[in-house]
PDB file of C-alpha atoms in Angstrom:
ATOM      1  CA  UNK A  14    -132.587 210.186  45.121  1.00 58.00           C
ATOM      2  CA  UNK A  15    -129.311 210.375  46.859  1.00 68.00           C
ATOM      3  CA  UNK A  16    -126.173 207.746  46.054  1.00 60.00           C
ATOM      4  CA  UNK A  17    -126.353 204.621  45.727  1.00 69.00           C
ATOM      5  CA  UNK A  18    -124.172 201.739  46.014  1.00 69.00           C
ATOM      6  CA  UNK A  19    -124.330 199.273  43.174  1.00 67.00           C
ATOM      7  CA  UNK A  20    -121.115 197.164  42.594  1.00 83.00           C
ATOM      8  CA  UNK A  21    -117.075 196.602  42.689  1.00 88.00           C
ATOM      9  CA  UNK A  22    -115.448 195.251  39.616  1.00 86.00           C
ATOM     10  CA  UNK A  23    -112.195 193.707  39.164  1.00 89.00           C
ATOM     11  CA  UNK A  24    -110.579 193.048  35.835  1.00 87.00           C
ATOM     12  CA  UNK A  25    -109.901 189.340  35.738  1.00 90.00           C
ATOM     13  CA  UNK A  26    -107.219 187.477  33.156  1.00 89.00           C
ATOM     14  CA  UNK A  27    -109.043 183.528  33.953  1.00 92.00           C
ATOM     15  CA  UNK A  28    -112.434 183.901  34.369  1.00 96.00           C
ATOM     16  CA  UNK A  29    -112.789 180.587  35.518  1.00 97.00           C
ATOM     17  CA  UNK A  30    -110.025 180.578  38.058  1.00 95.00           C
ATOM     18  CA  UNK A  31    -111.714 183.879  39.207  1.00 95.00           C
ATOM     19  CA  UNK A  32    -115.025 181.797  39.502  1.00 97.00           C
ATOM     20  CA  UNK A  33    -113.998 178.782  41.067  1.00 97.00           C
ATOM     21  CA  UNK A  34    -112.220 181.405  43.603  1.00 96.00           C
ATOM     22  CA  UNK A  35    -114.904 183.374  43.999  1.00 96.00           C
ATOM     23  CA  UNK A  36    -117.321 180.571  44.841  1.00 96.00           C
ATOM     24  CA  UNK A  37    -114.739 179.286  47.341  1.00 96.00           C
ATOM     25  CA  UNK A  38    -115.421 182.140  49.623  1.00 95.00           C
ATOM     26  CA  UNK A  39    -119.461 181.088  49.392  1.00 95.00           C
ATOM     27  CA  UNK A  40    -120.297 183.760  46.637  1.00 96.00           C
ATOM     28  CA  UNK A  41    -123.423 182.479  43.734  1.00 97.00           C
ATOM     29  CA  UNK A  42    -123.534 184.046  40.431  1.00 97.00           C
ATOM     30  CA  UNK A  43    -126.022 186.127  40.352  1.00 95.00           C
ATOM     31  CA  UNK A  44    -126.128 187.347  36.650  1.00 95.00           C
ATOM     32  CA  UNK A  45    -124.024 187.100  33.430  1.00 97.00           C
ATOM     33  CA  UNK A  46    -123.440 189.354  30.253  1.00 95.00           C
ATOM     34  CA  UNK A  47    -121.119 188.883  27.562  1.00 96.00           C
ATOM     35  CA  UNK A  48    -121.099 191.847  24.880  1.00 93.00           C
ATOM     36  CA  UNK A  49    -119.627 190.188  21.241  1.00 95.00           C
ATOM     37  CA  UNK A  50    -119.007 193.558  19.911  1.00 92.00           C
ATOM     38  CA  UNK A  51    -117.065 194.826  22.950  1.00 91.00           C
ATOM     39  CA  UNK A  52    -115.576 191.466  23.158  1.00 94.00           C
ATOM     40  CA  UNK A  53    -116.129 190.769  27.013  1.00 93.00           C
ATOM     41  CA  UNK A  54    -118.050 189.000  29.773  1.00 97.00           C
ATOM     42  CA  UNK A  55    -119.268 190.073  33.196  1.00 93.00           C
ATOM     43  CA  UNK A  56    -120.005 188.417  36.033  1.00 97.00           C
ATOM     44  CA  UNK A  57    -121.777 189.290  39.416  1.00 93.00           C
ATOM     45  CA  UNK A  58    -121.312 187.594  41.942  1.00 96.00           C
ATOM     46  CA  UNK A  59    -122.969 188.132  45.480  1.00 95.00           C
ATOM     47  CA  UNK A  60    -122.648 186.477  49.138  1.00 94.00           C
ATOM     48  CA  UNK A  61    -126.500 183.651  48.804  1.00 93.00           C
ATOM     49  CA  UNK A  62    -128.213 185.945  51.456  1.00 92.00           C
ATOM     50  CA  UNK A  63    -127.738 189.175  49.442  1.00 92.00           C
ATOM     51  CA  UNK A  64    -128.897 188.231  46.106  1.00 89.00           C
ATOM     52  CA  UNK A  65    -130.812 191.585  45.737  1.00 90.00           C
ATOM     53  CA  UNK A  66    -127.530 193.598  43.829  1.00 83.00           C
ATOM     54  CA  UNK A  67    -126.778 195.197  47.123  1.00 86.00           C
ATOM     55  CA  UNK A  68    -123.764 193.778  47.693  1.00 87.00           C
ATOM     56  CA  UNK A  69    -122.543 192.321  44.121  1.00 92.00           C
ATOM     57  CA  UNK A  70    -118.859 191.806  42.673  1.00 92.00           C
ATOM     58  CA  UNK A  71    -118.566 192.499  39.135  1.00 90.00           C
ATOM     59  CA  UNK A  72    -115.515 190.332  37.406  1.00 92.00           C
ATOM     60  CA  UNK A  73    -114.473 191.735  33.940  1.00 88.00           C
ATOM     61  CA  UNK A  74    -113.062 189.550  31.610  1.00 92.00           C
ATOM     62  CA  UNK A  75    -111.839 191.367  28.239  1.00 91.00           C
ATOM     63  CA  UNK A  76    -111.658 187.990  25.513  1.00 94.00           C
ATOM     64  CA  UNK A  77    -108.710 189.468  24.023  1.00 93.00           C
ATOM     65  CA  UNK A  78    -106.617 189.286  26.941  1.00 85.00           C
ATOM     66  CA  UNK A  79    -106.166 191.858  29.662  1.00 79.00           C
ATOM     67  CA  UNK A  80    -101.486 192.688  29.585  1.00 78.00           C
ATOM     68  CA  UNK A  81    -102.004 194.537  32.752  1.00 72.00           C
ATOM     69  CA  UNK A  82    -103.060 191.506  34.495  1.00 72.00           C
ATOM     70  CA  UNK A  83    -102.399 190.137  37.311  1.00 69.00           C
ATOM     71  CA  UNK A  84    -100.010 193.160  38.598  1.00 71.00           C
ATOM     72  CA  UNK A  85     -99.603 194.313  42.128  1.00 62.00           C
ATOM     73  CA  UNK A  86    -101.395 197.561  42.054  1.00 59.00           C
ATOM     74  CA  UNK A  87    -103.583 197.953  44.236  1.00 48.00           C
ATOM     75  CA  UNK A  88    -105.980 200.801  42.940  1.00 51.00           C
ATOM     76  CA  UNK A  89    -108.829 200.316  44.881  1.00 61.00           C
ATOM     77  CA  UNK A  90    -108.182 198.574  48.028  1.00 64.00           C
ATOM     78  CA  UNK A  91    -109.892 195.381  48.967  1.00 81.00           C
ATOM     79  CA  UNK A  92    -113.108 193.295  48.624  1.00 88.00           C
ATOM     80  CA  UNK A  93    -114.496 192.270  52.682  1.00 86.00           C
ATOM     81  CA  UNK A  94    -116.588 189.569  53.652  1.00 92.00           C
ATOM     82  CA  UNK A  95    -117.948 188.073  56.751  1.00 90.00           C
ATOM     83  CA  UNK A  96    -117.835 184.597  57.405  1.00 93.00           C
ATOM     84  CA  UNK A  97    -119.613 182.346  59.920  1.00 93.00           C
ATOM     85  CA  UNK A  98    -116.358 180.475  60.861  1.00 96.00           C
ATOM     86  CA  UNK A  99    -113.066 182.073  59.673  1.00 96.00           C
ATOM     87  CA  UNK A 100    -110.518 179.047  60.366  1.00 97.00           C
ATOM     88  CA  UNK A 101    -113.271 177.020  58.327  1.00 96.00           C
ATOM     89  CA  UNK A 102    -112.899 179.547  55.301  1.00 95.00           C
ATOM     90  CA  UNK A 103    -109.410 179.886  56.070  1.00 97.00           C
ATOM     91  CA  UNK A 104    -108.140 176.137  55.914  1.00 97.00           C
ATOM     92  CA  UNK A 105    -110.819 175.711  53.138  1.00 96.00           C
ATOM     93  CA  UNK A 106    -109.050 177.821  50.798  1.00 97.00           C
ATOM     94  CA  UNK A 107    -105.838 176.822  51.815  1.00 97.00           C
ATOM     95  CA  UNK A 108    -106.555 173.485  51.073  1.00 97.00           C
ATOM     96  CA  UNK A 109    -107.707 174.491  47.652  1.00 97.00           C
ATOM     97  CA  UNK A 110    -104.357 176.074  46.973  1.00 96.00           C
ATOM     98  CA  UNK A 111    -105.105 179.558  48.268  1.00 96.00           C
ATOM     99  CA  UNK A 112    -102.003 181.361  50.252  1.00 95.00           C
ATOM    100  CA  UNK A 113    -103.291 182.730  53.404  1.00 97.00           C
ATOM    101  CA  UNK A 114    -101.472 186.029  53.129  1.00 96.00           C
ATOM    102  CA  UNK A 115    -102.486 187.387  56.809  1.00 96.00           C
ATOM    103  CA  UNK A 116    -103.905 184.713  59.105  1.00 98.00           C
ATOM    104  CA  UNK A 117    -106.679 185.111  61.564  1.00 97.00           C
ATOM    105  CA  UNK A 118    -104.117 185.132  64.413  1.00 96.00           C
ATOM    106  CA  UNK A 119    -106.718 186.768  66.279  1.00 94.00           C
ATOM    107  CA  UNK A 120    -109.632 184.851  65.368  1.00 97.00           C
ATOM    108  CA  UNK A 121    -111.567 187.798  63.655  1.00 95.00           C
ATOM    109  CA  UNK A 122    -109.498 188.894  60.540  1.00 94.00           C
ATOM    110  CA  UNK A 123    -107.787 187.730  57.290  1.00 96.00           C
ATOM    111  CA  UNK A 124    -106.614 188.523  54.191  1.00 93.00           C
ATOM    112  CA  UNK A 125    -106.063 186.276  50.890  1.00 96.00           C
ATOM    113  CA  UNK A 126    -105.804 187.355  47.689  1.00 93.00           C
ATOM    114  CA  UNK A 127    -107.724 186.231  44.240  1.00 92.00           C
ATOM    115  CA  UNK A 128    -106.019 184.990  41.195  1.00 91.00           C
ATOM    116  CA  UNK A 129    -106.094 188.153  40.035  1.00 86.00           C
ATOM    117  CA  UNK A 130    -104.001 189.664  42.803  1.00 86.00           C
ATOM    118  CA  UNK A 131    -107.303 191.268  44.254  1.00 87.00           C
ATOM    119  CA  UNK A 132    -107.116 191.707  48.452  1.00 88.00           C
ATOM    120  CA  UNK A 133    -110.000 189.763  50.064  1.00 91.00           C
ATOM    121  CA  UNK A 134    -110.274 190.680  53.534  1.00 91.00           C
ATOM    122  CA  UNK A 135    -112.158 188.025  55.755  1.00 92.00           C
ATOM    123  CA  UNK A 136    -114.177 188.752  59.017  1.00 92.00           C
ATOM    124  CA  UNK A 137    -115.233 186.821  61.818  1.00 94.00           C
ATOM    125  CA  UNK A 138    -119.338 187.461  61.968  1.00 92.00           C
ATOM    126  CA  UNK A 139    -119.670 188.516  65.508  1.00 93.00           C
ATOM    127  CA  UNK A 140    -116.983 188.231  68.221  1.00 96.00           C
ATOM    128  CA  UNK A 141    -113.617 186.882  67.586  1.00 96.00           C
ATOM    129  CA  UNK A 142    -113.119 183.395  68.069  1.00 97.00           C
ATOM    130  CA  UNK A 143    -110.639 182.232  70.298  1.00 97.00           C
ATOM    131  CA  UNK A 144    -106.908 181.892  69.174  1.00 96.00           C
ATOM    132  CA  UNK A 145    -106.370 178.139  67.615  1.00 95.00           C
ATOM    133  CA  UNK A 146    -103.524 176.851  65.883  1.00 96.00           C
ATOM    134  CA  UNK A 147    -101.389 176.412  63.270  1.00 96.00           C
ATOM    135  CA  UNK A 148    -103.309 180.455  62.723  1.00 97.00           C
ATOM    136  CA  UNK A 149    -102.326 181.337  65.978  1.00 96.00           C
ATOM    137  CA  UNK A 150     -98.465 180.962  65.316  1.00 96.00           C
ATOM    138  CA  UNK A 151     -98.841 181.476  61.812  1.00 96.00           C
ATOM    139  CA  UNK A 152     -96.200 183.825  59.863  1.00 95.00           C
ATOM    140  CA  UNK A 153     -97.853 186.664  57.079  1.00 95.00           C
ATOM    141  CA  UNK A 154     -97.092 185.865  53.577  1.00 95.00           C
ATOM    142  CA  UNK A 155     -96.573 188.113  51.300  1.00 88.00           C
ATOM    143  CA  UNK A 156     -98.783 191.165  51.461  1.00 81.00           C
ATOM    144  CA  UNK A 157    -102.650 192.144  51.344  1.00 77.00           C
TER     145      UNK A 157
END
């Protein structure tokens, strides 16, 4: 048996924040562990159609705290999703607090980032829809 792809996992300092995130974008919890001897809880999380592992986040909360958290490295890149609509997901998260970091200017891609200073890239599903404001004229923020 060759390689196989099983997860990503991001260290997380609010595991609820991270949730309520998380299930922002449209992902379901999919399965939960919490280990009292090594003093920490994980959490997959997968897009509803994919519920089969294949494409499953793994948040890692450490009970004890987690010092290194949330810093700016950015050690493995980013999580990416598809989304049916992106200026739905995008004003949905913005109007749940989330900064918008690079807008879908051209109606296929953005990026936001988690509470945990993780890079989420969002893509249109299919073609890119057409240019709409305020995204259209919208500055970046930050960076992804």
């Amino acid at each position: 048996m060759g390689i196989r792809y099983l997860h990503t996992m991001v260290r997380v300092k609010d595991l609820e924040k991270s949730l309520a995130f998380y299930k922002l974008l449209g992902l379901k919890e999919r399965r939960r562990s919490e280990s009292e001897k090594g003093r920490f809880t994980l959490v997959f999380l997968c897009p509803p159609e994919q519920d089969d592992g294949t494409a499953d986040v793994e948040l890692t909360y450490n009970w004890d705290g987690d010092e290194g958290l949330p810093s700016d490295s950015r050690h493995f890149g980013h999580l990416a999703y598809t989304v049916p609509d992106i200026y739905e997901m995008c004003q949905t998260l913005m109007d749940n607090g989330v900064t918008i970091n690079r807008p879908p200017r051209d109606g296929h891609m953005a990026f936001v980032r988690s509470p945990d200073n993780v890079s989420i890239e969002l893509l249109q599903q299919g073609d890119a829809l057409p240019p709409q404001e305020p995204w259209a004229s919208m500055e970046n923020t930050g960076h992804w």
